[in-house]
PDB file of C-alpha atoms and ligand atoms in Angstrom:
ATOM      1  CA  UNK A   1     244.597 -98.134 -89.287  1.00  0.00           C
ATOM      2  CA  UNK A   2     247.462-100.549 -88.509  1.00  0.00           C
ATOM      3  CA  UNK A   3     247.893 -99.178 -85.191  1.00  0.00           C
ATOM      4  CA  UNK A   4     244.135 -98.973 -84.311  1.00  0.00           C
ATOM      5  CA  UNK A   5     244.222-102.610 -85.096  1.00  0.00           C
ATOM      6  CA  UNK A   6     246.892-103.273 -82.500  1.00  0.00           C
ATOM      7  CA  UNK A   7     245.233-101.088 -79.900  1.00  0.00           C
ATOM      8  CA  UNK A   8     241.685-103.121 -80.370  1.00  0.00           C
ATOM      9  CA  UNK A   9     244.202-106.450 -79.695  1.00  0.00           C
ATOM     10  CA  UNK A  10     245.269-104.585 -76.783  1.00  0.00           C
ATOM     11  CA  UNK A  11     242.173-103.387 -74.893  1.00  0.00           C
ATOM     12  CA  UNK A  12     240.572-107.559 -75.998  1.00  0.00           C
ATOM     13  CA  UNK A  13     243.631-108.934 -74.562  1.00  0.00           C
ATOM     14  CA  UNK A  14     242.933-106.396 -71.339  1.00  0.00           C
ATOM     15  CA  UNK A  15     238.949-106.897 -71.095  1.00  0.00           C
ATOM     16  CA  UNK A  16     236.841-109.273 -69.258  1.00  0.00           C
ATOM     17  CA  UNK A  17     234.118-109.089 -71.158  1.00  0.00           C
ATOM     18  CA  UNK A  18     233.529-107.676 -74.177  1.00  0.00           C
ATOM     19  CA  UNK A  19     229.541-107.566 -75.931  1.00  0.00           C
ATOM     20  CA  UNK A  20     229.510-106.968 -79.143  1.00  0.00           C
ATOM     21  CA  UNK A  21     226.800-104.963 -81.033  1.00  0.00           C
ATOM     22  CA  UNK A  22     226.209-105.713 -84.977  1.00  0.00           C
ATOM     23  CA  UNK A  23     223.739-104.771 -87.902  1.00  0.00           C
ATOM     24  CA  UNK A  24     223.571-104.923 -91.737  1.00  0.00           C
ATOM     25  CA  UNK A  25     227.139-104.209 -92.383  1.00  0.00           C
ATOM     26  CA  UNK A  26     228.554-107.199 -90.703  1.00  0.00           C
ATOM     27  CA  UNK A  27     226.758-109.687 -93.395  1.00  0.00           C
ATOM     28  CA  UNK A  28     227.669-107.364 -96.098  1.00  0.00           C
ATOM     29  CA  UNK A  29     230.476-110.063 -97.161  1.00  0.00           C
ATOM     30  CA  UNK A  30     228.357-112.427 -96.910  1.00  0.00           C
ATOM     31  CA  UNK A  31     226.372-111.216 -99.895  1.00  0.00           C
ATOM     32  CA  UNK A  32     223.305-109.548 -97.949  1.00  0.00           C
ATOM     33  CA  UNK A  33     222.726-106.099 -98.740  1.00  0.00           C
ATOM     34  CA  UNK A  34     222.715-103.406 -96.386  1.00  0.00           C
ATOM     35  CA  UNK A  35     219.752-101.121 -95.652  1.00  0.00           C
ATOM     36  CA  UNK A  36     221.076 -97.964 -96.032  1.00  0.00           C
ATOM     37  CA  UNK A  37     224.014 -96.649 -98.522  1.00  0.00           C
ATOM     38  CA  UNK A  38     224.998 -97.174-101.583  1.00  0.00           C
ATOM     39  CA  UNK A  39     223.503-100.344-102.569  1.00  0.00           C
ATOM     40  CA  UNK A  40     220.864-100.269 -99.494  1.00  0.00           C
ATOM     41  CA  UNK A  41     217.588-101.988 -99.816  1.00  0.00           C
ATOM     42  CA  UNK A  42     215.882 -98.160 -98.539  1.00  0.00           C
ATOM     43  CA  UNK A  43     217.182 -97.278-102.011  1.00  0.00           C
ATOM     44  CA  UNK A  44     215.040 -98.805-103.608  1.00  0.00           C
ATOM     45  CA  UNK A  45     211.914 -99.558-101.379  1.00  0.00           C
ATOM     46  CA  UNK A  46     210.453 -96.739 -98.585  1.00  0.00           C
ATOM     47  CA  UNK A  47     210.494 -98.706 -95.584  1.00  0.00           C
ATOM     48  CA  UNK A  48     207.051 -97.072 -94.377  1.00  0.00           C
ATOM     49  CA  UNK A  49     205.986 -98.422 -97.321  1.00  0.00           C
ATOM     50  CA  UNK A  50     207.212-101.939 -97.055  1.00  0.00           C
ATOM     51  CA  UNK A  51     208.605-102.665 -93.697  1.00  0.00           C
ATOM     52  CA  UNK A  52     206.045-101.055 -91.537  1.00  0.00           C
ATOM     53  CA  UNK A  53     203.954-103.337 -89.883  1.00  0.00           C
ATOM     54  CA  UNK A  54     200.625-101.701 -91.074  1.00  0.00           C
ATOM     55  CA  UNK A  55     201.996-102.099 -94.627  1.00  0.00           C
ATOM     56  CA  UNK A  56     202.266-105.505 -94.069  1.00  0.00           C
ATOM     57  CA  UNK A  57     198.778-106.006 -92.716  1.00  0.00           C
ATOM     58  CA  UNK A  58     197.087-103.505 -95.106  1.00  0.00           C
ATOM     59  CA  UNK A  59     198.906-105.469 -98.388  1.00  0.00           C
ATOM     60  CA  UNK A  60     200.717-108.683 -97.563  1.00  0.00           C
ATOM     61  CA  UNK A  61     201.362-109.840-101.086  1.00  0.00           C
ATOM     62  CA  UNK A  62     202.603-106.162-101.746  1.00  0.00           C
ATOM     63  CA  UNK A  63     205.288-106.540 -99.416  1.00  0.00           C
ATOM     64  CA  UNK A  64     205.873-110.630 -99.835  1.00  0.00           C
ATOM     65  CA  UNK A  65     206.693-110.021-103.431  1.00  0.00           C
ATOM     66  CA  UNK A  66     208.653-106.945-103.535  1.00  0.00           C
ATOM     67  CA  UNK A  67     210.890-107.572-100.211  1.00  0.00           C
ATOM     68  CA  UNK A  68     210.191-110.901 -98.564  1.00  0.00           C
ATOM     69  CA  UNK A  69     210.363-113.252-101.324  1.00  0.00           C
ATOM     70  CA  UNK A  70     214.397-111.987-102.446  1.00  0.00           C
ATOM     71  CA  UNK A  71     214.933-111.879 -98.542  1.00  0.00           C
ATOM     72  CA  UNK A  72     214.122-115.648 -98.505  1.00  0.00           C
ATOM     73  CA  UNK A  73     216.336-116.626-101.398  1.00  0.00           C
ATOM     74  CA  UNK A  74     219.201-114.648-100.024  1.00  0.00           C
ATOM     75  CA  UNK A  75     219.004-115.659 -96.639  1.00  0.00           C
ATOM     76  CA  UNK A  76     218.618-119.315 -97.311  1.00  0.00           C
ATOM     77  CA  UNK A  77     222.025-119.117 -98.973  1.00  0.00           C
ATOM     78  CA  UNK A  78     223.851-116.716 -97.033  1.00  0.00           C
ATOM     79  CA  UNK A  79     227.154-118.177 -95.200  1.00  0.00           C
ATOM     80  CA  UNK A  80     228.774-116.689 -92.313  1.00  0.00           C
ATOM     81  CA  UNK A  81     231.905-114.491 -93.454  1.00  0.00           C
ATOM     82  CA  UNK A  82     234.931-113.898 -91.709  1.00  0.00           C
ATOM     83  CA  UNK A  83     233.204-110.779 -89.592  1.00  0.00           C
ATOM     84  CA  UNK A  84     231.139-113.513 -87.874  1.00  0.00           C
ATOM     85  CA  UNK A  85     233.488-116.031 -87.378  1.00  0.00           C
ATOM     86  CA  UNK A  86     236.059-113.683 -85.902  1.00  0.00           C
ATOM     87  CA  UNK A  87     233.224-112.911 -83.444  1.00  0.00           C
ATOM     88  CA  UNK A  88     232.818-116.896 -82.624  1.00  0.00           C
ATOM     89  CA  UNK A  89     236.711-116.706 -82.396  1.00  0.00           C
ATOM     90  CA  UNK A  90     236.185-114.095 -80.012  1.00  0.00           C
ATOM     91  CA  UNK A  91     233.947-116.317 -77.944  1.00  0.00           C
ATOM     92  CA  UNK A  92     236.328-119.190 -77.749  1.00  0.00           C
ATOM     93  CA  UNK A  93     239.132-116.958 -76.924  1.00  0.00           C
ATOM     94  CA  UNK A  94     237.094-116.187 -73.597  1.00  0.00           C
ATOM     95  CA  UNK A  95     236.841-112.651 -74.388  1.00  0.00           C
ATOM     96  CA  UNK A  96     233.399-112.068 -75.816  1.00  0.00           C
ATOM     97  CA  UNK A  97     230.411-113.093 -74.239  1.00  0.00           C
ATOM     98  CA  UNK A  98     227.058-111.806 -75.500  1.00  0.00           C
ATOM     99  CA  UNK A  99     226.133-110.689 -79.434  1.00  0.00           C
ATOM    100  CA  UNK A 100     223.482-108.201 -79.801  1.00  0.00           C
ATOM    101  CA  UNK A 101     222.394-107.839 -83.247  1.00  0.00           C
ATOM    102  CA  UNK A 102     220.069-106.450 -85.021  1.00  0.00           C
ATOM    103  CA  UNK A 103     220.609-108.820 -87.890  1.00  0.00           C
ATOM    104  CA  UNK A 104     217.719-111.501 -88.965  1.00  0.00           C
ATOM    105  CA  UNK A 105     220.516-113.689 -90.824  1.00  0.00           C
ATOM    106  CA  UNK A 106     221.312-116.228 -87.650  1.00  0.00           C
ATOM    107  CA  UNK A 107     224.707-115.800 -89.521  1.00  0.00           C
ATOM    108  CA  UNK A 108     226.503-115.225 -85.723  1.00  0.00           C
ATOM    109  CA  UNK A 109     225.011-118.302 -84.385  1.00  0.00           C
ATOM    110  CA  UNK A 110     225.668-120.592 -87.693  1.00  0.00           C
ATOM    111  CA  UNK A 111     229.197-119.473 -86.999  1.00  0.00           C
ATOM    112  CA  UNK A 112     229.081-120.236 -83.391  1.00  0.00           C
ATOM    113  CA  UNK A 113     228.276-117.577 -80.912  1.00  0.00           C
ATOM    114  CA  UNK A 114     226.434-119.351 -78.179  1.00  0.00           C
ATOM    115  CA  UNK A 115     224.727-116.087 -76.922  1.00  0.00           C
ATOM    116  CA  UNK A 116     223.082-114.003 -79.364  1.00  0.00           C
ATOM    117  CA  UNK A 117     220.235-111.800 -78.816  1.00  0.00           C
ATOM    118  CA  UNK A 118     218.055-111.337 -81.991  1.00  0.00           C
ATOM    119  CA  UNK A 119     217.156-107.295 -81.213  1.00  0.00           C
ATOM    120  CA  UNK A 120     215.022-107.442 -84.527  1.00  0.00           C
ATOM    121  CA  UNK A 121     213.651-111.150 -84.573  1.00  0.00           C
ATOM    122  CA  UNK A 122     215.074-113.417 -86.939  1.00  0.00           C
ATOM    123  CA  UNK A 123     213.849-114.814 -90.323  1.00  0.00           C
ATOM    124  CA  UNK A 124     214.203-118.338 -89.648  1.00  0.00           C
ATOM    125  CA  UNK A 125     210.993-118.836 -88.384  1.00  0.00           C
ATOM    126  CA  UNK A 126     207.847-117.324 -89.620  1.00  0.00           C
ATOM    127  CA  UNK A 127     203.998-118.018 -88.000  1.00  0.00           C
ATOM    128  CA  UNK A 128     200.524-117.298 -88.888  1.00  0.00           C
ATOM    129  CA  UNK A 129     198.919-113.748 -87.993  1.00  0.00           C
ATOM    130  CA  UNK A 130     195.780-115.992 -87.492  1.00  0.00           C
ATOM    131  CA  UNK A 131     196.416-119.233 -85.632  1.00  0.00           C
ATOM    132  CA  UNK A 132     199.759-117.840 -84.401  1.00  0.00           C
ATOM    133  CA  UNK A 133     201.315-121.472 -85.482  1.00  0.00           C
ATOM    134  CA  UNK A 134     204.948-121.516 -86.162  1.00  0.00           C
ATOM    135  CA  UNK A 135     206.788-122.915 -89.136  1.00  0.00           C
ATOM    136  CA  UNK A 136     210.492-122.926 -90.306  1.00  0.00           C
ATOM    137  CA  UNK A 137     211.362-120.234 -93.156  1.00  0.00           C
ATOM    138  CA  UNK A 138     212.996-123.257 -95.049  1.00  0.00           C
ATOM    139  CA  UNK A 139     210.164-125.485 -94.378  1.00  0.00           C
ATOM    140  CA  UNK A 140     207.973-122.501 -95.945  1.00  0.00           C
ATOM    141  CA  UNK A 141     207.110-122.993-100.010  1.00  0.00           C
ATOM    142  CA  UNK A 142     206.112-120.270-101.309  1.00  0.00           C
ATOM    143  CA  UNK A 143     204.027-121.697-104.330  1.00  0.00           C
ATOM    144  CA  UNK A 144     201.729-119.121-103.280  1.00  0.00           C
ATOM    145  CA  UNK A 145     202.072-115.207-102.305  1.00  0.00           C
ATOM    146  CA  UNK A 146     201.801-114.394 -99.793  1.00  0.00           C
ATOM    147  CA  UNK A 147     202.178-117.812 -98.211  1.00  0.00           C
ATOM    148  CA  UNK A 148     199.418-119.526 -95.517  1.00  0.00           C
ATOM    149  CA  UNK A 149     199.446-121.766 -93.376  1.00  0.00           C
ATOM    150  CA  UNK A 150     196.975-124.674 -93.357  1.00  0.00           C
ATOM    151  CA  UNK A 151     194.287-122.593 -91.718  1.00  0.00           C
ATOM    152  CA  UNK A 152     194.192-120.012 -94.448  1.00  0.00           C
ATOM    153  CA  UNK A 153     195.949-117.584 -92.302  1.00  0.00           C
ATOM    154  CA  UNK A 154     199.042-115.810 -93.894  1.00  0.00           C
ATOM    155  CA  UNK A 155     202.378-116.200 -92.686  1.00  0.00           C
ATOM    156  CA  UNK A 156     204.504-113.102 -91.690  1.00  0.00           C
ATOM    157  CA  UNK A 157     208.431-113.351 -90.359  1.00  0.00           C
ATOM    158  CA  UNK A 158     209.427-113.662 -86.803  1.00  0.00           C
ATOM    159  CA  UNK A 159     210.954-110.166 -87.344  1.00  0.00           C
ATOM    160  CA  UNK A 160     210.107-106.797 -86.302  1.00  0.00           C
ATOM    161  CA  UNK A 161     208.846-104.728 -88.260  1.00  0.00           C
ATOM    162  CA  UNK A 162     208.845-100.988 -88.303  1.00  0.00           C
ATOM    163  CA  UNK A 163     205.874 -99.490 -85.840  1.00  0.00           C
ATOM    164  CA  UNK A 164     206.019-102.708 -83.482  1.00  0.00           C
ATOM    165  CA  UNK A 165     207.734-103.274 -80.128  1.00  0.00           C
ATOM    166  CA  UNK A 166     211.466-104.491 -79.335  1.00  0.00           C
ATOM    167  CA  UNK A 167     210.741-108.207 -77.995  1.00  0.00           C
ATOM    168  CA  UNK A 168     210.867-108.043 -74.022  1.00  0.00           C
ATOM    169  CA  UNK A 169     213.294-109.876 -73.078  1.00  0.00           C
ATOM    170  CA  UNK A 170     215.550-108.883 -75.858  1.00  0.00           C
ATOM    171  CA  UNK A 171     215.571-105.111 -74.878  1.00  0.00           C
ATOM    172  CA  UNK A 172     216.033-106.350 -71.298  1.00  0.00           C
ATOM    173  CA  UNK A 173     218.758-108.757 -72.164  1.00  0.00           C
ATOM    174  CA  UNK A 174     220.730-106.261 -74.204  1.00  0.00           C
ATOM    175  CA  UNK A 175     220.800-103.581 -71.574  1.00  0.00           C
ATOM    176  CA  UNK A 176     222.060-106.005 -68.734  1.00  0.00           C
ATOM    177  CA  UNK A 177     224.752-106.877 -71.687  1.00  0.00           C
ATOM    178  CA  UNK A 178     225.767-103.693 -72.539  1.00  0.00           C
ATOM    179  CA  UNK A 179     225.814-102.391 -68.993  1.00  0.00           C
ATOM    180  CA  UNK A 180     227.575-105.707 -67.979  1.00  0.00           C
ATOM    181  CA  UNK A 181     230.404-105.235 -70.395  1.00  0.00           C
ATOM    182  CA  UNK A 182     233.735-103.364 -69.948  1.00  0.00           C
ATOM    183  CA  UNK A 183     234.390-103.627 -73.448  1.00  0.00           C
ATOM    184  CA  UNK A 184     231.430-102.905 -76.541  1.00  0.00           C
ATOM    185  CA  UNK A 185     232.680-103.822 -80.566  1.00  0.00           C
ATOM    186  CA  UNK A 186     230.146-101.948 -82.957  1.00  0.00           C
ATOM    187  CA  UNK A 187     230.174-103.225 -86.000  1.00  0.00           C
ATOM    188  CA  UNK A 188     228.945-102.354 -89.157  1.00  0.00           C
ATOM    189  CA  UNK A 189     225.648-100.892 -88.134  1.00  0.00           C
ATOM    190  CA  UNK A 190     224.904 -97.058 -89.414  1.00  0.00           C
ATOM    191  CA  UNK A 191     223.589 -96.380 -85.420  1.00  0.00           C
ATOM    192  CA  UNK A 192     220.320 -94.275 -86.521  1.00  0.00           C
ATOM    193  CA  UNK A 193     217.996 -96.775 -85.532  1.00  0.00           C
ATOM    194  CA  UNK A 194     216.610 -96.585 -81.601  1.00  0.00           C
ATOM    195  CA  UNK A 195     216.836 -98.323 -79.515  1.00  0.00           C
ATOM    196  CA  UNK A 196     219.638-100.656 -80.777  1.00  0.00           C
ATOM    197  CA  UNK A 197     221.680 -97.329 -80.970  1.00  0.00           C
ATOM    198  CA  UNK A 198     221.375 -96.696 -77.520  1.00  0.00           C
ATOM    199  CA  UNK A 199     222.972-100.032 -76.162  1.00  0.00           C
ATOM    200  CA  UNK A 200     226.780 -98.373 -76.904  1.00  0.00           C
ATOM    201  CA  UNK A 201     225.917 -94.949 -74.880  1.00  0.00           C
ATOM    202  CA  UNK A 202     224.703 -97.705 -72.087  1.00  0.00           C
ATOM    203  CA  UNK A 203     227.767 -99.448 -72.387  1.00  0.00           C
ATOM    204  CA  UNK A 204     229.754 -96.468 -72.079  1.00  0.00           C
ATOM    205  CA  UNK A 205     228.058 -94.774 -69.491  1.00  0.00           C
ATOM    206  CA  UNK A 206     228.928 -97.608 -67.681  1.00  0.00           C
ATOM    207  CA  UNK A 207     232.425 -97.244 -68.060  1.00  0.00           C
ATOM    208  CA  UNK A 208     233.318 -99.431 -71.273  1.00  0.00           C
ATOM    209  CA  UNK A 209     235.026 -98.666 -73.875  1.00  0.00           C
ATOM    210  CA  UNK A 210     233.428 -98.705 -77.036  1.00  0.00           C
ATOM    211  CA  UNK A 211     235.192 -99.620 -80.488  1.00  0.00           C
ATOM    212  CA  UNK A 212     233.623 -98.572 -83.970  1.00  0.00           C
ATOM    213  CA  UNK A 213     234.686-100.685 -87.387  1.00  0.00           C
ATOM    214  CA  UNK A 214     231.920 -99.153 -90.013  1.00  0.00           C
ATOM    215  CA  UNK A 215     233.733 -98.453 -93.806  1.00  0.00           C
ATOM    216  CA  UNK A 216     232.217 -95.188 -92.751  1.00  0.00           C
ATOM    217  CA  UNK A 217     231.677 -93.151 -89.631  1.00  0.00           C
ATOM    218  CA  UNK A 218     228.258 -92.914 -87.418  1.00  0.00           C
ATOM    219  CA  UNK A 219     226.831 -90.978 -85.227  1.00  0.00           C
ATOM    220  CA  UNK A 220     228.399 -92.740 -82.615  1.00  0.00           C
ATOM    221  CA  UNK A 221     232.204 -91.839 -83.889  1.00  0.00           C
ATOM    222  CA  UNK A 222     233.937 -89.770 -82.343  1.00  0.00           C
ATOM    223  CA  UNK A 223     230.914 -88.867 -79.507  1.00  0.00           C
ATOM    224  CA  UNK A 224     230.496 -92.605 -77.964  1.00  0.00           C
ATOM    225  CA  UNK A 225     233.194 -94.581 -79.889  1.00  0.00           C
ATOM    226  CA  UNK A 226     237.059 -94.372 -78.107  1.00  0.00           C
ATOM    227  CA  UNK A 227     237.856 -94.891 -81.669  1.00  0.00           C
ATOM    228  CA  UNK A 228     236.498 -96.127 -84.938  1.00  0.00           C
ATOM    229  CA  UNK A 229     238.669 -99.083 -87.313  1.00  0.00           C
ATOM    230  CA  UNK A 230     237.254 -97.814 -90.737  1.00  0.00           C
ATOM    231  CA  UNK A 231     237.386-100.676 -92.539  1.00  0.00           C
ATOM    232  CA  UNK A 232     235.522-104.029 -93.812  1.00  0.00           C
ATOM    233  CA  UNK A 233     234.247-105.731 -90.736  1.00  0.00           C
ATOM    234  CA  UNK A 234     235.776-109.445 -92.030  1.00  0.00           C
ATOM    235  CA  UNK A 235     239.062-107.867 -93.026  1.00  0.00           C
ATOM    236  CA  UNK A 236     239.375-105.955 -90.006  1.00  0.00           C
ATOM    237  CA  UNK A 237     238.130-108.749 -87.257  1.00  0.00           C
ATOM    238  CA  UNK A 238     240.467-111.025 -89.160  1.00  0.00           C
ATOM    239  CA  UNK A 239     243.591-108.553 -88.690  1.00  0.00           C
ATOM    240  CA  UNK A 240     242.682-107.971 -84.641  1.00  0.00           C
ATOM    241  CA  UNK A 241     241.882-111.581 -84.327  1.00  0.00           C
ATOM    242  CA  UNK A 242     245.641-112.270 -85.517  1.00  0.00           C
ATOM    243  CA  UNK A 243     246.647-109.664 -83.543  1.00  0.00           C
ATOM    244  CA  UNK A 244     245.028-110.769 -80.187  1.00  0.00           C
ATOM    245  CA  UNK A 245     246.498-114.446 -80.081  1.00  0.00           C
ATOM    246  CA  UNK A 246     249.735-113.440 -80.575  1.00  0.00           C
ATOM    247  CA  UNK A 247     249.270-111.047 -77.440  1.00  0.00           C
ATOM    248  CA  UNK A 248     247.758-113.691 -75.841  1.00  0.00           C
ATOM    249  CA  UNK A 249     250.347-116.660 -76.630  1.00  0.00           C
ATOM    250  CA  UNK A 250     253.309-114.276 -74.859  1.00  0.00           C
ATOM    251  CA  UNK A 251     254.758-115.952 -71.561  1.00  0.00           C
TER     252      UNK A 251
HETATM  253  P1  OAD B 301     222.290-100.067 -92.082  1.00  0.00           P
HETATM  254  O1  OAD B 301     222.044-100.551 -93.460  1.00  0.00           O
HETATM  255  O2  OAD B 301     221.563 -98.872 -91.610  1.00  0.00           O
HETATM  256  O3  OAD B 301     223.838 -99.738 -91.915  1.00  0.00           O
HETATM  257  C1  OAD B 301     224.831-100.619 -92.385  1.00  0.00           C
HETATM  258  C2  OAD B 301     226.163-100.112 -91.903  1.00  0.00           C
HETATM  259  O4  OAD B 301     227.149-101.053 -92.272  1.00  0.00           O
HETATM  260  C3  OAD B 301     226.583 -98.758 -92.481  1.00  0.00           C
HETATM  261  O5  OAD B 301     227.038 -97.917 -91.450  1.00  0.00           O
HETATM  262  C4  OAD B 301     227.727 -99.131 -93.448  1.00  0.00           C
HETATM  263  O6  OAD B 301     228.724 -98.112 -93.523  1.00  0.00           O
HETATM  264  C5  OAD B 301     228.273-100.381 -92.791  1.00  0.00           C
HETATM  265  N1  OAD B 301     228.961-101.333 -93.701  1.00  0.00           N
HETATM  266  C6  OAD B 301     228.780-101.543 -95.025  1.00  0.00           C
HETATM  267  N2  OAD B 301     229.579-102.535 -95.466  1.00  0.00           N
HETATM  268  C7  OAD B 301     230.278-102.974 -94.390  1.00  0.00           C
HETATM  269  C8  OAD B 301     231.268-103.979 -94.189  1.00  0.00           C
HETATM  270  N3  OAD B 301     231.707-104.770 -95.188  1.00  0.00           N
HETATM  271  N4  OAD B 301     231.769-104.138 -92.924  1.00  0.00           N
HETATM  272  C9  OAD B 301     231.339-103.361 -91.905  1.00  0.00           C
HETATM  273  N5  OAD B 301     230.414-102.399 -92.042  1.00  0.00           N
HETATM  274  C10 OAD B 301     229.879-102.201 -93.265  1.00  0.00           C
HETATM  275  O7  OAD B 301     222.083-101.335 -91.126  1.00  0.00           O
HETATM  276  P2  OAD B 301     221.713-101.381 -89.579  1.00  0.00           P
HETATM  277  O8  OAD B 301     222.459-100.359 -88.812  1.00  0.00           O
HETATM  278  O9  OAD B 301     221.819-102.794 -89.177  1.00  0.00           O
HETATM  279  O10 OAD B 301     215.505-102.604 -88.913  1.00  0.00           O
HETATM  280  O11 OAD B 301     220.182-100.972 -89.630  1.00  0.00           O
HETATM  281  C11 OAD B 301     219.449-100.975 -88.444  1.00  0.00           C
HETATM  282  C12 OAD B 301     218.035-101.374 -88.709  1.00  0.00           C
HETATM  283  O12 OAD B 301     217.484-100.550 -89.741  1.00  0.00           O
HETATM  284  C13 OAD B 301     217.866-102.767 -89.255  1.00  0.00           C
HETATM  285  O13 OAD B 301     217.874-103.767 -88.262  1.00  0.00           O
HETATM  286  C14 OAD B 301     216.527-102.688 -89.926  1.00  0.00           C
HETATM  287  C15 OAD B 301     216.736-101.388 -90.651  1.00  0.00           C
HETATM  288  O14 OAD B 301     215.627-100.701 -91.053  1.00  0.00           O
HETATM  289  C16 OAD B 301     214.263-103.031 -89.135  1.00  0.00           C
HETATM  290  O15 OAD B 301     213.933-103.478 -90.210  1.00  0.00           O
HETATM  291  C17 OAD B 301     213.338-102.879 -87.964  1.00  0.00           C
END
C-alpha cells in the first residue's frame, strides 16, 4: 500500500490534469452511509421500492418518511472529511481540475472544488412537481410529510432518481472531463451503476490512467484501474496528498 501511495504522488506530480470521479464511499467519514455494503441504505430499503421515480410519484409520503426525511437530517449536518478536502487540495495544487460525482452531499464544493458536476442532482435544493418552484432543502420545514409548497404541490429533491434521465449537460460535461483528462482518481464508488461507471473506461480509452482507492475492489479493478489504493478514501488522499508536495517542493 505504501508504495502505491508513492506511485499515485508520482503519476499527480507527472499529470496535467487529473478528473476525479467519486460516489458514496467518499462521504463515508463524514458520517453518510453508503448505498451498498455492509451498512448500505439498499440493506435496508429496495431501491425500486423507494428510490424509483414512480415510487415516488405513486406514494410520496411512503418514501419522504422512510428515506428522505433521515437524508435531510444527515445531510444538513454532514461536514466535508479529509477525502474531500484532499480533493480541494488537489485543486489548489493545480493538478485536479473537474469532480464528477455522483454524490448529492455538495460535501466537494463546501470543501472547495470550484468545478463539480452533480451526475445525480444534489439535495440542496428541492422544487414542486406542480408549479416547478424551487426552494432550499434548509429553507424546507418539514412540519408536514411529505412537504408542499405554497401551491399545494409536493416537493421532491433536485436528485435523480432511479428510472429518470442523467441531467444533459451533466452527462455531456462529464464525458468532455473524462476524455479531457490524462489522469482519472475513482474513489469510493462500488462502479455498478451506468452511466457514472462508464466515465473511467472513457477516460482510459483515451489514454489516462485511472487510479482506484475503494476499501474493496470493483468491477473496474484490475480491468480499467492501473491500480487500486485499498484503503479509506480520507486516510489514503491524506497520505498521497503528503506525498505529492514533497515531490513537488524538490528543486
Ligand atoms: P455505493 O454505495 O454503491 O458504493 C460505495 C463504495 O464506497 C463501495 O465500493 C465501498 O467499498 C466504498 N467505500 C466504503 N467506505 C469507504 C471509505 N471510507 N472510503 C472510500 N471508499 C469507501 O455508492 P455509489 O457507487 O456512489 O444513485 O453508488 C452509485 C449510485 O447508486 C448512487 O449515486 C445512487 C445509488 O443507488 C441513485 O440514487 C440514482
Amino acid at each position: 500500500m505504501e508504495d502505491l501511495i508513492q506511485q499515485a504522488a508520482k503519476d499527480l506530480a507527472s499529470c496535467k490534469e487529473a478528473a476525479a470521479l467519486t460516489g458514496a464511499g467518499i462521504s463515508v467519514e463524514s458520517n453518510i452511509p453508503p448505498f451498498r455494503g455492509k451498512g448500505g441504505i439498499w440493506e435496508k430499503f429496495d431501491p425500486m421500492e423507494y428510490a424509483h421515480i414512480d415510487a415516488f410519484m405513486n406514494d410520496p409520503a411512503k418514501v419522504w418518511n422512510a428515506l428522505l426525511k433521515d437524508m435531510k437530517a444527515i445531510i444538513d449536518q454532514a461536514k466535508p472529511n479529509a477525502g474531500h478536502l484532499g480533493l480541494a487540495r488537489l485543486e489548489t495544487l493545480g493538478k485536479l481540475k473537474t469532480v464528477i460525482t455522483q454524490n448529492v452531499d455538495g460535501l466537494h464544493q463546501l470543501a472547495g472544488n470550484t468545478d463539480v458536476i452533480e451526475f445525480h442532482g444534489n439535495f440542496a435544493w428541492h422544487f414542486c412537481i406542480a408549479c416547478k418552484g424551487r426552494i432550499r432543502t434548509e429553507e424546507m420545514t418539514l412540519s408536514e410529510i411529505p412537504p408542499r409548497c405554497a401551491c399545494g404541490g409536493i416537493y421532491r429533491p433536485d436528485c435523480v432518481f432511479f428510472g429518470e434521465m442523467i441531467p444533459a449537460q451533466a452527462l455531456w460535461r462529464s464525458r468532455q472531463a473524462a476524455a479531457a483528462c490524462d489522469l482519472m482518481l475513482v474513489i469510493g464508488t462500488s462502479a455498478v451503476v451506468q452511466p457514472a461507471a462508464l466515465m473511467p473506461v472513457i477516460a482510459k480509452e483515451a489514454g489516462a490512467k485511472v487510479i482506484e482507492i475503494n476499501p474493496e475492489p470493483t468491477p473496474l479493478t484490475g480491468e480499467i484501474s492501473d491500480y487500486l489504493i485499498q484503503g479509506k478514501a480520507g486516510k489514503t488522499l491524506s497520505a498521497i496528498l503528503a506525498e505529492l508536495e514533497r515531490l513537488l517542493q524538490r528543486p
